[in-house]
Amino acid sequence: MMELGLGMVGWSPLFFSLSLTMDTLKIEALAGEVARDLSLSLFDVEIVREGPRTFLRVFVEREGGVPLSDIATFSRRFGAILEVEDPMDGAYVLEVSSPGVNRRLRRPEHFERSLGKRVRVALAAPREGRRNLVGELSGCDREGIDVVADGTAYRVGYGEIRKANVDVTQEELFGKGKKKR
């Protein structure tokens, strides 16, 4: 097993505290192949324990969105490959979905694709009395991100991030509506 610490290990910044086995890379490679065959992009793979269960979560996307039928097809094909390759120790639950509009940002490439968007960043420790930053993602590189929140620019290292998501408001999704009486 390889444990993530501060800094970068392979493709994943450290704040994504997840124990990885070398088979995680194999799972990601297999999922990527299935995604490409279906003209999808692999957004992320995560393995998490929740209580006694282990979940293998795979997030796929496509420009313009992913129809449920494509997610179901991916799930069937990838599930069959997992049965043959058996890269996971023990029982697990496979979950496949799109990352959604309020997608979690976990890797530098996720932040890069979200430049200029509104983000919500939960900090591991308070900074200037704040635990959360909500604002525009104005920059990113291998060390961290730049967020402009409430008119102030913040530089946040990946190791300082507890969780980050794109923050799409209901107004952005649905527009301003009229209240019904």
mmCIF file of C-alpha atoms in Angstrom:
data_model
loop_
_atom_site.group_PDB
_atom_site.id
_atom_site.type_symbol
_atom_site.label_atom_id
_atom_site.label_comp_id
_atom_site.label_asym_id
_atom_site.label_seq_id
_atom_site.Cartn_x
_atom_site.Cartn_y
_atom_site.Cartn_z
ATOM 1 C CA MET A 1 0.000 0.000 0.000
ATOM 2 C CA MET A 2 1.083 3.532 -0.703
ATOM 3 C CA GLU A 3 -0.149 6.244 1.676
ATOM 4 C CA LEU A 4 -0.482 9.793 0.432
ATOM 5 C CA GLY A 5 1.266 12.479 2.465
ATOM 6 C CA LEU A 6 2.050 16.140 1.893
ATOM 7 C CA GLY A 7 2.947 17.089 -1.631
ATOM 8 C CA MET A 8 2.329 15.164 -4.804
ATOM 9 C CA VAL A 9 2.317 11.402 -5.268
ATOM 10 C CA GLY A 10 1.863 10.476 -8.889
ATOM 11 C CA TRP A 11 -1.177 12.285 -10.203
ATOM 12 C CA SER A 12 -2.915 13.049 -6.932
ATOM 13 C CA PRO A 13 -2.235 15.971 -4.601
ATOM 14 C CA LEU A 14 -2.007 15.048 -0.986
ATOM 15 C CA PHE A 15 -5.133 16.610 0.401
ATOM 16 C CA PHE A 16 -7.067 13.704 -1.036
ATOM 17 C CA SER A 17 -6.341 11.492 1.970
ATOM 18 C CA LEU A 18 -6.966 8.127 0.401
ATOM 19 C CA SER A 19 -4.960 4.977 0.860
ATOM 20 C CA LEU A 20 -4.039 3.720 -2.574
ATOM 21 C CA THR A 21 -3.007 0.293 -3.661
ATOM 22 C CA MET A 22 -1.140 -0.140 -6.896
ATOM 23 C CA ASP A 23 -4.320 -1.728 -8.240
ATOM 24 C CA THR A 24 -6.021 1.685 -8.075
ATOM 25 C CA LEU A 25 -3.964 2.692 -11.079
ATOM 26 C CA LYS A 26 -5.075 -0.491 -12.836
ATOM 27 C CA ILE A 27 -8.731 0.269 -12.014
ATOM 28 C CA GLU A 28 -8.322 3.766 -13.399
ATOM 29 C CA ALA A 29 -6.702 2.432 -16.580
ATOM 30 C CA LEU A 30 -9.471 -0.137 -17.107
ATOM 31 C CA ALA A 31 -12.185 2.465 -16.492
ATOM 32 C CA GLY A 32 -10.474 4.853 -18.898
ATOM 33 C CA GLU A 33 -10.476 2.234 -21.656
ATOM 34 C CA VAL A 34 -14.189 1.510 -21.221
ATOM 35 C CA ALA A 35 -14.952 5.249 -21.132
ATOM 36 C CA ARG A 36 -13.028 5.880 -24.358
ATOM 37 C CA ASP A 37 -14.838 2.991 -26.073
ATOM 38 C CA LEU A 38 -18.134 4.730 -25.246
ATOM 39 C CA SER A 39 -16.871 8.225 -26.224
ATOM 40 C CA LEU A 40 -16.856 9.261 -22.563
ATOM 41 C CA SER A 41 -14.138 10.875 -20.459
ATOM 42 C CA LEU A 42 -13.091 9.414 -17.132
ATOM 43 C CA PHE A 43 -13.416 12.244 -14.600
ATOM 44 C CA ASP A 44 -12.442 10.445 -11.404
ATOM 45 C CA VAL A 45 -12.242 7.145 -9.547
ATOM 46 C CA GLU A 46 -12.491 6.889 -5.780
ATOM 47 C CA ILE A 47 -12.463 4.000 -3.371
ATOM 48 C CA VAL A 48 -14.048 4.736 0.005
ATOM 49 C CA ARG A 49 -15.107 2.777 3.060
ATOM 50 C CA GLU A 50 -18.428 3.736 4.589
ATOM 51 C CA GLY A 51 -19.111 1.611 7.617
ATOM 52 C CA PRO A 52 -18.557 -2.036 6.754
ATOM 53 C CA ARG A 53 -18.889 -1.479 2.987
ATOM 54 C CA THR A 54 -16.338 -0.493 0.367
ATOM 55 C CA PHE A 55 -17.504 1.615 -2.565
ATOM 56 C CA LEU A 56 -15.770 1.930 -5.916
ATOM 57 C CA ARG A 57 -17.109 5.163 -7.383
ATOM 58 C CA VAL A 58 -16.442 6.005 -11.004
ATOM 59 C CA PHE A 59 -17.361 9.368 -12.494
ATOM 60 C CA VAL A 60 -17.630 9.745 -16.275
ATOM 61 C CA GLU A 61 -18.478 12.780 -18.372
ATOM 62 C CA ARG A 62 -19.008 13.992 -21.895
ATOM 63 C CA GLU A 63 -19.298 17.472 -23.293
ATOM 64 C CA GLY A 64 -22.995 18.338 -23.147
ATOM 65 C CA GLY A 65 -23.751 15.734 -20.462
ATOM 66 C CA VAL A 66 -24.005 11.967 -20.154
ATOM 67 C CA PRO A 67 -27.340 10.212 -20.748
ATOM 68 C CA LEU A 68 -28.386 7.658 -18.149
ATOM 69 C CA SER A 69 -28.299 4.939 -20.820
ATOM 70 C CA ASP A 70 -24.553 5.581 -21.368
ATOM 71 C CA ILE A 71 -23.895 5.425 -17.630
ATOM 72 C CA ALA A 72 -25.769 2.098 -17.466
ATOM 73 C CA THR A 73 -23.796 0.731 -20.439
ATOM 74 C CA PHE A 74 -20.518 1.834 -18.871
ATOM 75 C CA SER A 75 -21.509 0.226 -15.553
ATOM 76 C CA ARG A 76 -22.335 -3.122 -17.197
ATOM 77 C CA ARG A 77 -19.158 -3.232 -19.293
ATOM 78 C CA PHE A 78 -16.857 -2.049 -16.531
ATOM 79 C CA GLY A 79 -18.485 -4.388 -14.003
ATOM 80 C CA ALA A 80 -17.853 -7.352 -16.312
ATOM 81 C CA ILE A 81 -14.191 -6.352 -16.713
ATOM 82 C CA LEU A 82 -13.789 -6.008 -12.940
ATOM 83 C CA GLU A 83 -15.142 -9.540 -12.491
ATOM 84 C CA VAL A 84 -12.441 -10.892 -14.807
ATOM 85 C CA GLU A 85 -9.512 -8.668 -13.746
ATOM 86 C CA ASP A 86 -10.417 -8.700 -10.001
ATOM 87 C CA PRO A 87 -8.281 -5.661 -9.009
ATOM 88 C CA MET A 88 -10.097 -5.095 -5.678
ATOM 89 C CA ASP A 89 -9.529 -6.966 -2.430
ATOM 90 C CA GLY A 90 -12.796 -8.179 -0.905
ATOM 91 C CA ALA A 91 -16.378 -7.217 -1.646
ATOM 92 C CA TYR A 92 -17.297 -3.769 -2.944
ATOM 93 C CA VAL A 93 -20.187 -1.831 -4.424
ATOM 94 C CA LEU A 94 -19.651 -0.290 -7.883
ATOM 95 C CA GLU A 95 -21.293 3.104 -8.356
ATOM 96 C CA VAL A 96 -21.109 4.938 -11.675
ATOM 97 C CA SER A 97 -22.373 8.469 -12.260
ATOM 98 C CA SER A 98 -21.539 11.785 -13.839
ATOM 99 C CA PRO A 99 -19.660 14.210 -11.587
ATOM 100 C CA GLY A 100 -22.654 16.590 -11.660
ATOM 101 C CA VAL A 101 -22.728 20.370 -11.904
ATOM 102 C CA ASN A 102 -21.405 20.852 -8.359
ATOM 103 C CA ARG A 103 -18.591 18.413 -9.080
ATOM 104 C CA ARG A 104 -15.893 17.752 -6.538
ATOM 105 C CA LEU A 105 -12.477 19.057 -7.490
ATOM 106 C CA ARG A 106 -9.770 16.645 -6.378
ATOM 107 C CA ARG A 107 -6.949 16.777 -8.901
ATOM 108 C CA PRO A 108 -4.993 19.652 -10.464
ATOM 109 C CA GLU A 109 -6.605 18.926 -13.852
ATOM 110 C CA HIS A 110 -10.077 19.281 -12.268
ATOM 111 C CA PHE A 111 -9.135 22.768 -11.046
ATOM 112 C CA GLU A 112 -7.608 23.628 -14.420
ATOM 113 C CA ARG A 113 -10.851 22.742 -16.254
ATOM 114 C CA SER A 114 -12.788 24.870 -13.765
ATOM 115 C CA LEU A 115 -10.807 28.097 -14.139
ATOM 116 C CA GLY A 116 -13.078 31.132 -14.125
ATOM 117 C CA LYS A 117 -15.879 29.269 -12.361
ATOM 118 C CA ARG A 118 -17.296 29.894 -8.932
ATOM 119 C CA VAL A 119 -15.912 27.387 -6.395
ATOM 120 C CA ARG A 120 -16.471 26.511 -2.747
ATOM 121 C CA VAL A 121 -13.285 25.542 -0.912
ATOM 122 C CA ALA A 122 -13.350 24.134 2.626
ATOM 123 C CA LEU A 123 -10.005 24.721 4.304
ATOM 124 C CA ALA A 124 -8.315 22.170 6.552
ATOM 125 C CA ALA A 125 -7.523 24.959 9.048
ATOM 126 C CA PRO A 126 -9.023 28.446 9.382
ATOM 127 C CA ARG A 127 -7.314 31.256 7.513
ATOM 128 C CA GLU A 128 -7.955 34.850 8.541
ATOM 129 C CA GLY A 129 -10.914 33.536 10.553
ATOM 130 C CA ARG A 130 -12.420 31.715 7.573
ATOM 131 C CA ARG A 131 -12.898 27.981 7.094
ATOM 132 C CA ASN A 132 -14.591 28.326 3.687
ATOM 133 C CA LEU A 133 -13.851 30.359 0.603
ATOM 134 C CA VAL A 134 -16.512 30.926 -2.028
ATOM 135 C CA GLY A 135 -15.422 32.796 -5.100
ATOM 136 C CA GLU A 136 -13.903 32.651 -8.559
ATOM 137 C CA LEU A 137 -11.151 30.146 -9.267
ATOM 138 C CA SER A 138 -8.660 32.495 -10.903
ATOM 139 C CA GLY A 139 -5.603 30.265 -11.162
ATOM 140 C CA CYS A 140 -4.018 26.898 -10.417
ATOM 141 C CA ASP A 141 -0.692 25.144 -10.743
ATOM 142 C CA ARG A 142 1.123 22.118 -9.269
ATOM 143 C CA GLU A 143 1.290 23.682 -5.782
ATOM 144 C CA GLY A 144 -2.212 25.078 -5.324
ATOM 145 C CA ILE A 145 -5.025 27.335 -6.432
ATOM 146 C CA ASP A 146 -5.930 31.033 -6.490
ATOM 147 C CA VAL A 147 -9.431 32.035 -5.398
ATOM 148 C CA VAL A 148 -10.913 35.542 -5.355
ATOM 149 C CA ALA A 149 -13.514 35.597 -2.555
ATOM 150 C CA ASP A 150 -15.295 38.769 -1.415
ATOM 151 C CA GLY A 151 -12.827 40.908 -3.381
ATOM 152 C CA THR A 152 -9.753 39.353 -1.745
ATOM 153 C CA ALA A 153 -7.304 37.078 -3.561
ATOM 154 C CA TYR A 154 -6.274 33.921 -1.685
ATOM 155 C CA ARG A 155 -3.485 31.517 -2.559
ATOM 156 C CA VAL A 156 -4.361 28.052 -1.212
ATOM 157 C CA GLY A 157 -1.944 25.135 -1.323
ATOM 158 C CA TYR A 158 -3.429 21.719 -2.121
ATOM 159 C CA GLY A 159 -2.389 20.549 1.351
ATOM 160 C CA GLU A 160 -4.619 23.258 2.888
ATOM 161 C CA ILE A 161 -7.775 22.072 1.088
ATOM 162 C CA ARG A 162 -10.154 19.759 2.914
ATOM 163 C CA LYS A 163 -12.749 19.739 0.117
ATOM 164 C CA ALA A 164 -13.429 21.752 -3.041
ATOM 165 C CA ASN A 165 -16.420 21.856 -5.394
ATOM 166 C CA VAL A 166 -17.692 23.882 -8.301
ATOM 167 C CA ASP A 167 -20.445 26.040 -6.773
ATOM 168 C CA VAL A 168 -23.345 26.440 -9.183
ATOM 169 C CA THR A 169 -26.234 28.480 -7.800
ATOM 170 C CA GLN A 170 -29.902 27.709 -8.413
ATOM 171 C CA GLU A 171 -30.148 30.981 -10.342
ATOM 172 C CA GLU A 172 -27.410 29.783 -12.700
ATOM 173 C CA LEU A 173 -29.193 26.475 -13.177
ATOM 174 C CA PHE A 174 -32.748 27.693 -13.500
ATOM 175 C CA GLY A 175 -32.560 31.439 -14.022
ATOM 176 C CA LYS A 176 -34.516 33.986 -12.052
ATOM 177 C CA GLY A 177 -38.060 32.797 -11.745
ATOM 178 C CA LYS A 178 -41.289 34.438 -10.728
ATOM 179 C CA LYS A 179 -42.745 33.480 -7.414
ATOM 180 C CA LYS A 180 -46.090 31.731 -7.629
ATOM 181 C CA ARG A 181 -48.835 32.992 -5.390
#
